[in-house]
Short mmCIF file of C-alpha atoms in Angstrom, two decimals:
data_model
loop_
_atom_site.label_atom_id
_atom_site.label_comp_id
_atom_site.label_asym_id
_atom_site.label_seq_id
_atom_site.Cartn_x
_atom_site.Cartn_y
_atom_site.Cartn_z
CA MET A 1 20.79 -0.74 -0.01
CA THR A 2 20.88 3.04 0.31
CA GLY A 3 18.55 5.98 -0.01
CA ASP A 4 17.20 6.89 3.41
CA THR A 5 14.25 9.24 2.96
CA LEU A 6 15.33 11.09 6.11
CA SER A 7 18.16 13.61 6.26
CA PRO A 8 21.17 12.49 8.31
CA LEU A 9 20.22 14.87 11.14
CA THR A 10 16.60 13.71 11.15
CA ARG A 11 17.77 10.12 11.17
CA GLU A 12 20.12 10.80 14.07
CA TYR A 13 17.46 12.37 16.27
CA PHE A 14 14.74 9.94 15.19
CA ASP A 15 16.91 6.95 16.04
CA ARG A 16 17.79 8.29 19.49
CA LEU A 17 14.55 10.01 20.51
CA ALA A 18 16.48 11.72 23.28
CA HIS A 19 14.48 13.64 25.91
CA GLY A 20 11.41 11.49 25.29
CA GLY A 21 8.84 10.88 28.03
CA CYS A 22 7.54 12.95 30.93
CA PHE A 23 8.53 13.90 34.48
CA PRO A 24 7.31 12.28 37.70
CA GLU A 25 4.30 13.91 39.32
CA GLY A 26 4.83 16.56 41.96
CA LEU A 27 7.58 18.46 40.19
CA PRO A 28 7.15 22.07 39.00
CA VAL A 29 6.32 21.21 35.43
CA VAL A 30 4.57 23.20 32.72
CA SER A 31 3.06 21.09 29.95
CA GLY A 32 1.72 22.21 26.60
CA GLU A 33 0.34 20.26 23.71
CA ALA A 34 -1.20 20.51 20.26
CA GLY A 35 -2.58 18.31 17.52
CA ARG A 36 -4.60 15.10 17.46
CA GLU A 37 -3.73 11.53 16.59
CA GLU A 38 -6.63 11.41 14.13
CA THR A 39 -4.96 14.04 12.00
CA GLY A 40 -1.57 12.37 12.20
CA THR A 41 0.33 14.61 14.62
CA ARG A 42 0.13 15.19 18.35
CA VAL A 43 2.95 16.78 20.33
CA ARG A 44 3.37 17.50 24.02
CA PHE A 45 6.24 19.24 25.80
CA HIS A 46 6.95 19.12 29.53
CA LEU A 47 9.14 21.85 31.00
CA LEU A 48 10.72 21.37 34.41
CA ILE A 49 10.98 24.91 35.76
CA ALA A 50 13.69 26.17 38.11
CA GLY A 51 13.17 29.78 39.06
CA ALA A 52 12.39 31.58 35.85
CA VAL A 53 14.09 29.20 33.44
CA VAL A 54 13.62 25.73 32.00
CA ALA A 55 15.82 23.29 33.89
CA GLU A 56 15.03 20.37 31.62
CA ALA A 57 12.47 19.55 28.93
CA ARG A 58 10.96 16.34 27.69
CA PHE A 59 8.62 15.59 24.83
CA GLN A 60 5.96 13.10 23.86
CA ALA A 61 4.85 12.82 20.26
CA TYR A 62 2.75 10.82 17.85
CA GLY A 63 3.63 11.57 14.27
CA CYS A 64 5.98 11.12 11.37
CA PRO A 65 9.76 10.77 11.79
CA HIS A 66 10.33 14.48 11.13
CA THR A 67 7.88 15.39 13.88
CA LEU A 68 9.59 13.11 16.38
CA ALA A 69 13.10 14.19 15.41
CA VAL A 70 12.36 17.92 15.59
CA ALA A 71 10.48 17.54 18.88
CA SER A 72 13.40 15.58 20.32
CA TRP A 73 15.91 18.21 19.22
CA LEU A 74 13.77 21.06 20.54
CA ALA A 75 13.39 19.40 23.92
CA GLY A 76 17.16 19.40 24.18
CA GLU A 77 17.32 23.07 23.21
CA LEU A 78 14.83 24.32 25.77
CA ALA A 79 17.01 24.00 28.88
CA GLY A 80 18.04 27.42 30.16
CA ARG A 81 15.36 29.28 28.24
CA ARG A 82 12.94 31.69 29.86
CA ARG A 83 9.24 32.10 29.21
CA GLU A 84 9.83 35.20 27.07
CA ASN A 85 12.14 33.46 24.61
CA LEU A 86 11.08 29.86 24.90
CA LEU A 87 10.97 29.04 21.19
CA PRO A 88 14.38 28.22 19.70
CA GLY A 89 13.80 29.71 16.27
CA THR A 90 10.86 29.32 13.95
CA PRO A 91 9.28 26.40 12.11
CA GLU A 92 11.03 27.67 8.98
CA ASP A 93 14.38 27.39 10.78
CA TRP A 94 13.58 23.86 11.93
CA ALA A 95 12.45 22.86 8.45
CA ARG A 96 15.77 24.01 6.98
CA ARG A 97 17.84 22.40 9.69
CA PHE A 98 16.15 19.00 9.38
CA GLU A 99 15.42 19.19 5.63
CA VAL A 100 11.72 18.65 6.27
CA PRO A 101 9.73 18.22 3.02
CA VAL A 102 7.53 21.19 2.30
CA GLU A 103 4.39 19.06 2.38
CA LYS A 104 5.12 18.29 6.02
CA PHE A 105 5.57 21.87 7.12
CA GLY A 106 2.15 21.81 8.79
CA ARG A 107 3.48 19.27 11.27
CA LEU A 108 6.12 21.73 12.41
CA LEU A 109 3.36 24.24 13.05
CA VAL A 110 1.78 21.69 15.39
CA ILE A 111 5.10 21.49 17.25
CA GLU A 112 5.20 25.28 17.44
CA ASP A 113 1.65 25.32 18.78
CA ALA A 114 2.64 22.89 21.52
CA LEU A 115 5.48 25.17 22.58
CA ARG A 116 3.21 28.20 22.48
CA ASP A 117 0.76 26.27 24.65
CA CYS A 118 3.59 25.85 27.17
CA VAL A 119 4.12 29.60 27.13
CA ALA A 120 0.42 30.20 27.64
CA LYS A 121 0.33 27.84 30.59
CA TRP A 122 3.50 29.15 32.19
CA PRO A 123 2.34 31.90 34.58
CA PRO A 124 4.46 34.99 33.88
CA ASP A 125 5.17 36.10 37.41
CA THR A 126 3.72 33.38 39.59
CA PRO A 127 6.10 30.89 41.23
CA LEU A 128 5.11 27.36 40.33
CA PRO A 129 4.18 24.93 43.09
CA GLY A 130 6.79 22.41 44.15
CA LYS A 131 10.53 22.58 43.81
CA ALA A 132 12.81 21.59 41.03
CA SER A 133 14.97 18.67 42.03
CA MET B 1 15.09 -20.80 -1.47
CA THR B 2 15.59 -17.42 0.09
CA ALA B 3 16.07 -13.95 -1.29
CA THR B 4 17.53 -12.66 1.97
CA HIS B 5 21.11 -11.59 1.43
CA ALA B 6 23.60 -10.45 4.02
CA GLY B 7 23.20 -6.76 4.76
CA ARG B 8 19.95 -6.40 2.85
CA PRO B 9 16.63 -5.76 4.50
CA VAL B 10 14.09 -8.53 4.85
CA TYR B 11 11.71 -8.08 1.94
CA LEU B 12 8.09 -8.18 3.06
CA ASP B 13 6.54 -5.98 0.38
CA ASN B 14 5.60 -8.66 -2.12
CA ALA B 15 2.14 -7.19 -2.63
CA ALA B 16 3.90 -4.18 -4.16
CA THR B 17 6.15 -6.29 -6.34
CA THR B 18 8.15 -9.50 -6.21
CA ALA B 19 11.66 -10.55 -7.10
CA VAL B 20 11.83 -12.14 -10.53
CA ASP B 21 12.26 -15.87 -10.17
CA PRO B 22 15.72 -16.84 -11.53
CA ARG B 23 14.02 -19.43 -13.74
CA VAL B 24 11.93 -16.64 -15.28
CA ALA B 25 14.94 -14.36 -15.68
CA ALA B 26 16.82 -17.13 -17.48
CA VAL B 27 14.02 -17.50 -20.02
CA MET B 28 13.84 -13.76 -20.60
CA ALA B 29 17.58 -13.31 -21.03
CA ALA B 30 17.56 -15.80 -23.87
CA TYR B 31 15.37 -13.42 -25.87
CA LEU B 32 17.44 -10.28 -25.59
CA THR B 33 20.62 -10.72 -27.61
CA GLU B 34 21.39 -11.21 -31.29
CA GLU B 35 21.28 -14.95 -30.72
CA GLY B 36 17.87 -14.60 -29.12
CA VAL B 37 14.33 -14.24 -30.42
CA TYR B 38 14.30 -10.50 -31.01
CA GLY B 39 12.14 -10.25 -34.09
CA ASN B 40 8.96 -8.23 -34.08
CA PRO B 41 6.14 -10.76 -33.68
CA SER B 42 4.06 -8.75 -36.11
CA SER B 43 6.73 -9.12 -38.82
CA THR B 44 5.59 -12.53 -39.96
CA ALA B 45 7.07 -12.02 -43.42
CA HIS B 46 10.40 -13.35 -42.15
CA ALA B 47 11.66 -16.08 -39.89
CA PHE B 48 12.68 -13.76 -37.06
CA GLY B 49 9.17 -12.40 -36.73
CA ARG B 50 7.51 -15.77 -37.14
CA GLU B 51 9.69 -17.27 -34.39
CA ALA B 52 8.82 -14.39 -32.08
CA ALA B 53 5.13 -14.81 -32.87
CA ARG B 54 5.37 -18.53 -32.12
CA CYS B 55 7.01 -17.80 -28.76
CA ILE B 56 4.29 -15.27 -27.96
CA GLU B 57 1.62 -17.88 -28.60
CA VAL B 58 3.40 -20.45 -26.42
CA ALA B 59 3.44 -17.91 -23.59
CA ARG B 60 -0.15 -16.91 -24.27
CA ALA B 61 -1.21 -20.52 -23.82
CA GLU B 62 0.61 -20.66 -20.46
CA VAL B 63 -1.08 -17.47 -19.29
CA ALA B 64 -4.49 -18.66 -20.46
CA ALA B 65 -4.08 -22.00 -18.70
CA LEU B 66 -3.78 -20.17 -15.40
CA MET B 67 -7.32 -18.92 -15.92
CA SER B 68 -8.66 -22.09 -17.56
CA ALA B 69 -9.19 -19.79 -20.53
CA GLU B 70 -8.59 -20.10 -24.23
CA PRO B 71 -5.38 -18.46 -25.51
CA GLY B 72 -7.47 -16.19 -27.71
CA GLU B 73 -9.07 -14.76 -24.60
CA ILE B 74 -5.79 -13.25 -23.35
CA VAL B 75 -4.87 -9.67 -24.31
CA PHE B 76 -1.36 -8.65 -23.32
CA THR B 77 -1.01 -5.23 -21.69
CA SER B 78 1.69 -3.37 -19.79
CA GLY B 79 0.26 -4.51 -16.47
CA ALA B 80 -2.88 -4.81 -14.38
CA THR B 81 -3.51 -1.06 -14.28
CA GLU B 82 -3.69 -0.84 -18.05
CA ALA B 83 -5.77 -4.01 -18.16
CA SER B 84 -8.30 -2.59 -15.70
CA ASN B 85 -8.41 0.71 -17.59
CA LEU B 86 -9.07 -1.19 -20.80
CA ALA B 87 -11.85 -3.25 -19.24
CA ILE B 88 -13.58 -0.34 -17.51
CA LEU B 89 -13.08 2.52 -19.95
CA GLY B 90 -13.23 0.24 -22.96
CA THR B 91 -16.63 -1.23 -22.12
CA ALA B 92 -18.13 2.02 -20.84
CA ARG B 93 -17.17 4.14 -23.81
CA ALA B 94 -18.12 1.45 -26.31
CA ASN B 95 -21.61 1.18 -24.87
CA ALA B 96 -22.28 4.73 -23.71
CA ASP B 97 -25.34 5.03 -25.89
CA ARG B 98 -26.96 1.96 -24.29
CA ARG B 99 -25.95 1.67 -20.64
CA ARG B 100 -24.33 4.30 -18.43
CA HIS B 101 -24.24 2.78 -14.95
CA LEU B 102 -21.37 0.93 -13.28
CA VAL B 103 -20.89 -0.66 -9.86
CA THR B 104 -17.73 -0.99 -7.82
CA ALA B 105 -16.53 -0.91 -4.20
CA ARG B 106 -14.83 1.81 -2.20
CA THR B 107 -12.03 -0.58 -1.28
CA GLU B 108 -10.86 -1.29 -4.82
CA HIS B 109 -7.35 -0.52 -6.06
CA ARG B 110 -6.90 2.89 -7.62
CA ALA B 111 -6.49 1.21 -10.99
CA THR B 112 -10.25 0.67 -10.72
CA LEU B 113 -11.26 3.71 -8.66
CA ASP B 114 -9.60 6.27 -10.91
CA PRO B 115 -11.11 5.06 -14.21
CA MET B 116 -14.48 4.95 -12.46
CA ARG B 117 -14.05 8.54 -11.28
CA ARG B 118 -13.01 9.47 -14.80
CA LEU B 119 -16.23 7.96 -16.14
CA GLU B 120 -18.26 9.92 -13.60
CA LYS B 121 -16.75 13.07 -15.07
CA GLU B 122 -17.79 11.83 -18.50
CA GLY B 123 -21.39 11.55 -17.34
CA PHE B 124 -21.61 7.92 -16.28
CA ALA B 125 -23.22 6.96 -12.98
CA VAL B 126 -21.21 4.83 -10.54
CA THR B 127 -22.56 3.07 -7.46
CA TRP B 128 -19.87 2.77 -4.76
CA LEU B 129 -20.46 -0.22 -2.49
CA THR B 130 -19.09 -0.35 1.05
CA PRO B 131 -17.99 -3.77 2.33
CA ASP B 132 -18.75 -5.01 5.83
CA ARG B 133 -16.31 -4.46 8.71
CA GLU B 134 -14.35 -7.52 7.63
CA GLY B 135 -14.01 -6.07 4.14
CA ARG B 136 -16.31 -8.53 2.40
CA LEU B 137 -19.01 -7.68 -0.08
CA ASP B 138 -22.25 -9.57 -0.06
CA ALA B 139 -23.32 -10.64 -3.55
CA ARG B 140 -26.85 -9.62 -2.54
CA ASP B 141 -25.62 -6.04 -2.15
CA VAL B 142 -24.19 -6.22 -5.63
CA ARG B 143 -27.52 -7.47 -6.93
CA ALA B 144 -29.36 -4.66 -5.11
CA ALA B 145 -27.12 -2.08 -6.76
CA LEU B 146 -27.90 -3.23 -10.31
CA ARG B 147 -30.15 -1.09 -12.47
CA PRO B 148 -31.67 -1.65 -15.88
CA ASP B 149 -28.89 0.44 -17.38
CA THR B 150 -26.02 -1.21 -15.46
CA LEU B 151 -23.24 -2.14 -17.85
CA LEU B 152 -20.38 -3.35 -15.68
CA VAL B 153 -19.56 -4.48 -12.15
CA SER B 154 -15.91 -4.25 -11.13
CA ILE B 155 -14.94 -6.02 -7.91
CA MET B 156 -11.45 -7.22 -7.02
CA HIS B 157 -10.56 -10.78 -6.07
CA VAL B 158 -8.04 -10.09 -3.27
CA ASN B 159 -7.72 -6.71 -1.60
CA ASN B 160 -4.19 -5.40 -1.96
CA GLU B 161 -4.05 -3.86 1.52
CA THR B 162 -5.86 -6.39 3.69
CA GLY B 163 -5.82 -9.65 1.75
CA VAL B 164 -9.60 -10.01 2.07
CA VAL B 165 -10.96 -12.36 -0.61
CA GLN B 166 -14.24 -11.62 -2.33
CA ASP B 167 -16.67 -14.31 -3.43
CA VAL B 168 -15.97 -13.99 -7.14
CA ALA B 169 -18.19 -16.93 -8.05
CA ALA B 170 -21.23 -15.52 -6.24
CA ILE B 171 -20.78 -12.01 -7.62
CA GLY B 172 -20.19 -13.44 -11.07
CA ALA B 173 -23.40 -15.45 -10.83
CA VAL B 174 -25.35 -12.33 -9.89
CA CYS B 175 -23.93 -10.45 -12.85
CA ARG B 176 -24.52 -13.33 -15.23
CA ALA B 177 -28.14 -13.67 -14.14
CA ALA B 178 -28.69 -9.95 -14.67
CA GLY B 179 -26.91 -9.79 -18.00
CA VAL B 180 -24.28 -7.42 -16.59
CA LEU B 181 -20.59 -7.59 -17.42
CA PHE B 182 -18.21 -8.47 -14.56
CA HIS B 183 -14.62 -7.27 -14.35
CA CYS B 184 -12.35 -8.65 -11.64
CA ASP B 185 -8.96 -7.29 -10.61
CA LEU B 186 -6.98 -10.49 -10.07
CA ALA B 187 -3.61 -8.85 -9.43
CA GLN B 188 -3.18 -10.00 -5.83
CA GLY B 189 -4.81 -13.39 -6.25
CA VAL B 190 -2.72 -14.96 -8.98
CA GLY B 191 0.00 -17.15 -7.53
CA LYS B 192 -1.56 -17.22 -4.09
CA LEU B 193 -5.06 -18.59 -4.63
CA PRO B 194 -6.83 -20.53 -7.38
CA THR B 195 -7.79 -18.15 -10.17
CA ALA B 196 -9.37 -20.40 -12.79
CA PHE B 197 -12.19 -17.93 -13.19
CA ALA B 198 -12.97 -18.39 -16.87
CA GLY B 199 -16.73 -18.70 -17.13
CA LEU B 200 -17.29 -16.81 -13.88
CA ILE B 201 -16.02 -13.43 -14.99
CA ASP B 202 -16.02 -11.49 -18.24
CA PHE B 203 -12.80 -9.57 -17.74
CA GLY B 204 -9.84 -10.26 -15.46
CA SER B 205 -6.78 -8.05 -14.91
CA PHE B 206 -3.45 -9.36 -13.71
CA THR B 207 0.24 -8.66 -13.95
CA ALA B 208 3.38 -10.78 -13.92
CA HIS B 209 5.41 -8.84 -11.37
CA LYS B 210 3.07 -9.76 -8.53
CA PHE B 211 4.04 -13.41 -8.85
CA HIS B 212 7.77 -13.40 -9.57
CA GLY B 213 7.53 -12.43 -13.21
CA PRO B 214 8.87 -9.26 -14.83
CA LYS B 215 7.45 -5.77 -14.41
CA GLY B 216 5.87 -4.09 -17.41
CA ILE B 217 3.76 -6.97 -18.63
CA GLY B 218 0.26 -8.05 -17.72
CA ALA B 219 -2.92 -9.23 -19.32
CA LEU B 220 -6.63 -8.74 -19.56
CA TYR B 221 -8.66 -11.90 -19.76
CA VAL B 222 -11.54 -11.17 -22.12
CA ALA B 223 -14.16 -13.90 -22.21
CA ALA B 224 -15.05 -14.68 -25.81
CA ALA B 225 -18.68 -13.80 -25.19
CA ALA B 226 -17.71 -10.41 -23.74
CA ARG B 227 -15.44 -9.40 -26.61
CA PRO B 228 -18.17 -7.58 -28.60
CA TRP B 229 -18.76 -5.26 -25.62
CA LEU B 230 -15.14 -4.10 -25.47
CA ALA B 231 -13.48 -1.40 -27.57
CA PRO B 232 -9.82 -0.34 -27.44
CA ILE B 233 -8.70 2.73 -25.54
CA MET B 234 -5.42 3.16 -27.41
CA PHE B 235 -4.72 2.94 -31.09
CA GLY B 236 -1.78 2.15 -33.31
CA GLY B 237 -0.89 -1.08 -35.04
CA GLY B 238 -3.99 -3.03 -34.11
CA GLN B 239 -2.12 -5.74 -32.22
CA GLU B 240 -3.92 -8.08 -29.83
CA ARG B 241 -6.88 -8.39 -32.16
CA GLY B 242 -7.29 -4.66 -32.22
CA LEU B 243 -7.66 -4.30 -28.46
CA ARG B 244 -4.16 -3.22 -27.53
CA SER B 245 -1.97 -1.62 -30.12
CA GLY B 246 1.79 -1.59 -29.70
CA THR B 247 4.67 -3.93 -30.46
CA LEU B 248 4.50 -6.95 -28.21
CA ALA B 249 7.40 -7.19 -25.74
CA THR B 250 8.51 -10.71 -26.57
CA HIS B 251 10.97 -11.18 -23.70
CA GLN B 252 8.49 -9.81 -21.17
CA ILE B 253 5.74 -12.05 -22.46
CA ALA B 254 8.04 -15.08 -22.45
CA GLY B 255 8.87 -14.33 -18.81
CA PHE B 256 5.18 -13.85 -18.05
CA GLY B 257 4.42 -17.23 -19.56
CA ARG B 258 7.16 -18.94 -17.58
CA ALA B 259 5.99 -17.26 -14.35
CA CYS B 260 2.47 -18.53 -15.02
CA ALA B 261 3.76 -22.03 -15.70
CA LEU B 262 5.62 -21.97 -12.37
CA VAL B 263 2.48 -20.79 -10.59
CA ARG B 264 0.49 -23.68 -12.00
CA VAL B 265 2.99 -26.13 -10.53
CA GLU B 266 4.06 -24.39 -7.33
CA ALA B 267 1.26 -22.05 -6.20
CA GLY B 268 -0.35 -24.70 -4.02
CA SER B 269 2.79 -25.47 -2.03
CA ASP B 270 3.79 -21.79 -2.00
CA ALA B 271 0.43 -20.88 -0.49
CA VAL B 272 0.66 -23.51 2.25
CA ARG B 273 4.12 -22.30 3.20
CA MET B 274 3.14 -18.60 3.12
CA GLU B 275 0.06 -19.31 5.21
CA ALA B 276 2.20 -20.92 7.92
CA LEU B 277 4.70 -18.05 7.83
CA ARG B 278 1.94 -15.47 7.99
CA ALA B 279 0.41 -17.21 11.01
CA ALA B 280 3.83 -17.29 12.70
CA LEU B 281 4.29 -13.57 12.08
CA TRP B 282 0.90 -12.77 13.57
CA ARG B 283 1.63 -14.93 16.63
CA SER B 284 4.84 -13.00 17.13
CA LEU B 285 3.24 -9.56 16.71
CA ALA B 286 0.30 -10.48 18.92
CA ASP B 287 2.74 -10.55 21.86
CA LEU B 288 2.44 -6.78 21.81
CA PRO B 289 -0.52 -5.13 23.56
CA ASP B 290 -3.00 -3.05 21.58
CA VAL B 291 -2.43 -4.52 18.14
CA HIS B 292 -5.34 -4.91 15.75
CA LEU B 293 -5.57 -7.41 12.94
CA ASN B 294 -6.95 -5.94 9.71
CA SER B 295 -6.65 -9.15 7.69
CA PRO B 296 -8.69 -12.30 7.97
CA LEU B 297 -6.71 -15.14 9.54
CA GLU B 298 -8.94 -17.66 7.79
CA GLY B 299 -10.12 -17.45 4.23
CA GLY B 300 -7.93 -14.54 3.22
CA SER B 301 -4.82 -14.26 1.09
CA PRO B 302 -1.99 -16.33 2.57
CA ALA B 303 0.40 -13.59 1.50
CA ILE B 304 -0.94 -10.48 3.24
CA LEU B 305 -1.03 -9.55 6.92
CA ASN B 306 -2.23 -6.05 7.78
CA VAL B 307 -1.86 -4.95 11.39
CA SER B 308 -2.52 -1.68 13.23
CA PHE B 309 -0.38 -0.72 16.21
CA GLU B 310 -2.09 1.70 18.59
CA GLY B 311 -0.07 4.75 19.52
CA VAL B 312 2.41 4.44 16.67
CA GLU B 313 2.24 6.37 13.42
CA GLY B 314 2.79 4.24 10.35
CA GLU B 315 5.52 6.22 8.63
CA SER B 316 7.52 6.44 11.83
CA LEU B 317 7.20 2.72 12.29
CA VAL B 318 8.41 2.04 8.76
CA SER B 319 11.30 4.48 9.27
CA ALA B 320 12.19 2.76 12.52
CA LEU B 321 12.51 -0.52 10.65
CA PRO B 322 15.31 -0.04 8.11
CA GLU B 323 16.03 -3.75 8.33
CA ILE B 324 12.59 -4.57 6.88
CA ALA B 325 11.17 -3.53 3.51
CA ILE B 326 7.51 -3.00 4.25
CA SER B 327 4.54 -0.81 3.37
CA THR B 328 2.39 1.41 5.51
CA GLY B 329 -1.27 1.87 4.77
CA SER B 330 -1.09 5.57 5.44
CA ALA B 331 -0.01 8.23 3.00
CA CYS B 332 2.16 10.47 5.12
CA SER B 333 2.87 13.08 2.52
CA SER B 334 0.67 15.94 3.47
CA ALA B 335 0.24 18.33 6.36
CA THR B 336 -2.74 16.27 7.45
CA ALA B 337 -1.99 12.58 7.10
CA GLU B 338 -4.29 10.62 4.84
CA PRO B 339 -4.99 7.26 6.38
CA SER B 340 -5.63 4.22 4.23
CA TYR B 341 -8.95 4.69 2.45
CA VAL B 342 -9.39 0.93 2.47
CA LEU B 343 -9.14 0.64 6.24
CA ARG B 344 -11.30 3.74 6.71
CA ALA B 345 -13.95 2.21 4.45
CA LEU B 346 -13.93 -0.83 6.73
CA GLY B 347 -14.77 1.39 9.67
CA ARG B 348 -11.31 1.62 11.28
CA SER B 349 -10.63 4.92 13.03
CA ALA B 350 -8.32 7.38 11.31
CA GLU B 351 -5.73 6.75 14.02
CA LEU B 352 -5.79 2.98 13.58
CA ALA B 353 -5.80 3.32 9.81
CA GLN B 354 -2.66 5.45 9.85
CA SER B 355 -1.01 3.12 12.35
CA SER B 356 -1.14 0.14 10.03
CA LEU B 357 1.55 -1.92 8.38
CA ARG B 358 1.09 -4.34 5.52
CA PHE B 359 3.39 -7.35 5.60
CA SER B 360 3.27 -9.25 2.32
CA LEU B 361 5.00 -12.52 1.69
CA GLY B 362 6.27 -14.19 -1.43
CA ARG B 363 7.81 -17.35 -2.77
CA PHE B 364 11.21 -16.49 -1.32
CA THR B 365 10.13 -15.42 2.16
CA SER B 366 11.82 -17.60 4.76
CA GLU B 367 11.23 -18.53 8.39
CA THR B 368 14.33 -16.53 9.28
CA ASP B 369 12.84 -13.48 7.55
CA ILE B 370 9.66 -13.79 9.57
CA ALA B 371 11.49 -14.26 12.86
CA ARG B 372 13.68 -11.21 12.18
CA ALA B 373 10.70 -9.12 11.16
CA GLY B 374 8.64 -10.05 14.21
CA GLU B 375 11.40 -9.15 16.65
CA ALA B 376 12.29 -5.93 14.85
CA VAL B 377 8.68 -4.72 14.76
CA LYS B 378 8.13 -5.46 18.42
CA HIS B 379 11.27 -3.54 19.35
CA ALA B 380 10.35 -0.56 17.16
CA VAL B 381 6.75 -0.37 18.38
CA THR B 382 7.87 -0.48 22.00
CA ARG B 383 10.44 2.26 21.40
CA LEU B 384 7.99 4.57 19.62
CA ARG B 385 5.29 3.98 22.19
CA SER B 386 7.74 5.05 24.90
CA VAL B 387 7.47 8.63 23.60
CA ALA B 388 3.80 8.56 22.62
CA PRO B 389 1.50 11.07 24.37
#
């Protein structure tokens, strides 16, 4: 039996769902989200901030396998990024990398919106409360 | 008997199609070679054709017996979709100058919905009934929808997504009393529930591949009294008493007949076994929190169990279960997911509708299959919920 509908990379990240979940309360975390379950996709990122960079990122997502796989990969890519360059590429880049069907491109835009929401909620020059562990 | 083979997924998508029973395949194979019955059944001028025609009539009698019908009331088609198209379009277009109103339900299969929508574009009026939250239609609602110009009511026997069973006898009685034709999509009922509906319905669509027969062959039951109301929708050689032109597929029809004969003998025991397996699967899945049953545990199809899992999107759940062949109710092929229209019509939220799985059992489903499926689903749901917002 062959013929996975997912690309090998999508399958790899979907099967692992690395960086899934959230951080304990009290840590300096910026969270951003987008989408709604009713429309099939909801994505949330949590960024643990150390100084001016992301120390670690985690994601939560409700959606199709491509949504979960891309969100999982992005969460792993966010460490070390600053507010000004938080997004690792564009939805077009992610679509190519994960061979996302064109009819699902809108879901990647939801992921992008969640990251942009993180940027919007990350105060540019204000130190966040708490300390990164 | 089990169809589970080492390394292959557990097959729980029997409402989509079933494995051909080896006894059916053996009958069909005997028709295909030079030693077989390969003549054109319309070529009755020679022995090859006459033998093929005789075999067709033997099979036709087997198919008719399933419905308690006369052989002459069976019209062979390519499947249930074509049969439903013939019943709906064929009656509407043949009687357009007399009656132009039809009645159906929002939860029908697309083989009914799409011809109805087509007729709306052609100027017919269609009343779309909404079942109750359990998916059942009240025959009184059907009666209330009838108008003086109503030609046809089309209501399915067993819903293909939820397994809900409609009261065919009551709806048929309403139609009969009003002098309205009644078409019933029987595709999911045959082989799982009694379907001796001759006398209760005017037209009945069904197909062999839903009950361990071959794909590509089905039938429309046309009650003798309803025949004058029906006109063909395709034209050619005038086969099937002018209602369905095209060379009859002898081997397919022979397999269809054999599958029907097996159903007559084994459907009762198959149904008892499937009912027990379905109940076991539900007991296993109900261990999980926040699961919602979309199928009736009593009085529904013994072969279909539809369940919604809160917090888990259907396509992801299917993708997380490569060891199980299963269907999701949601169509996850667009930027905005389209949840099952059947579940939405029953009042389920969009989220629950797109979080649904349909498990459908067949003759070859085993206890081992069910145990494997239950454990795999629980593991997958728990894993996906661990990353849910």
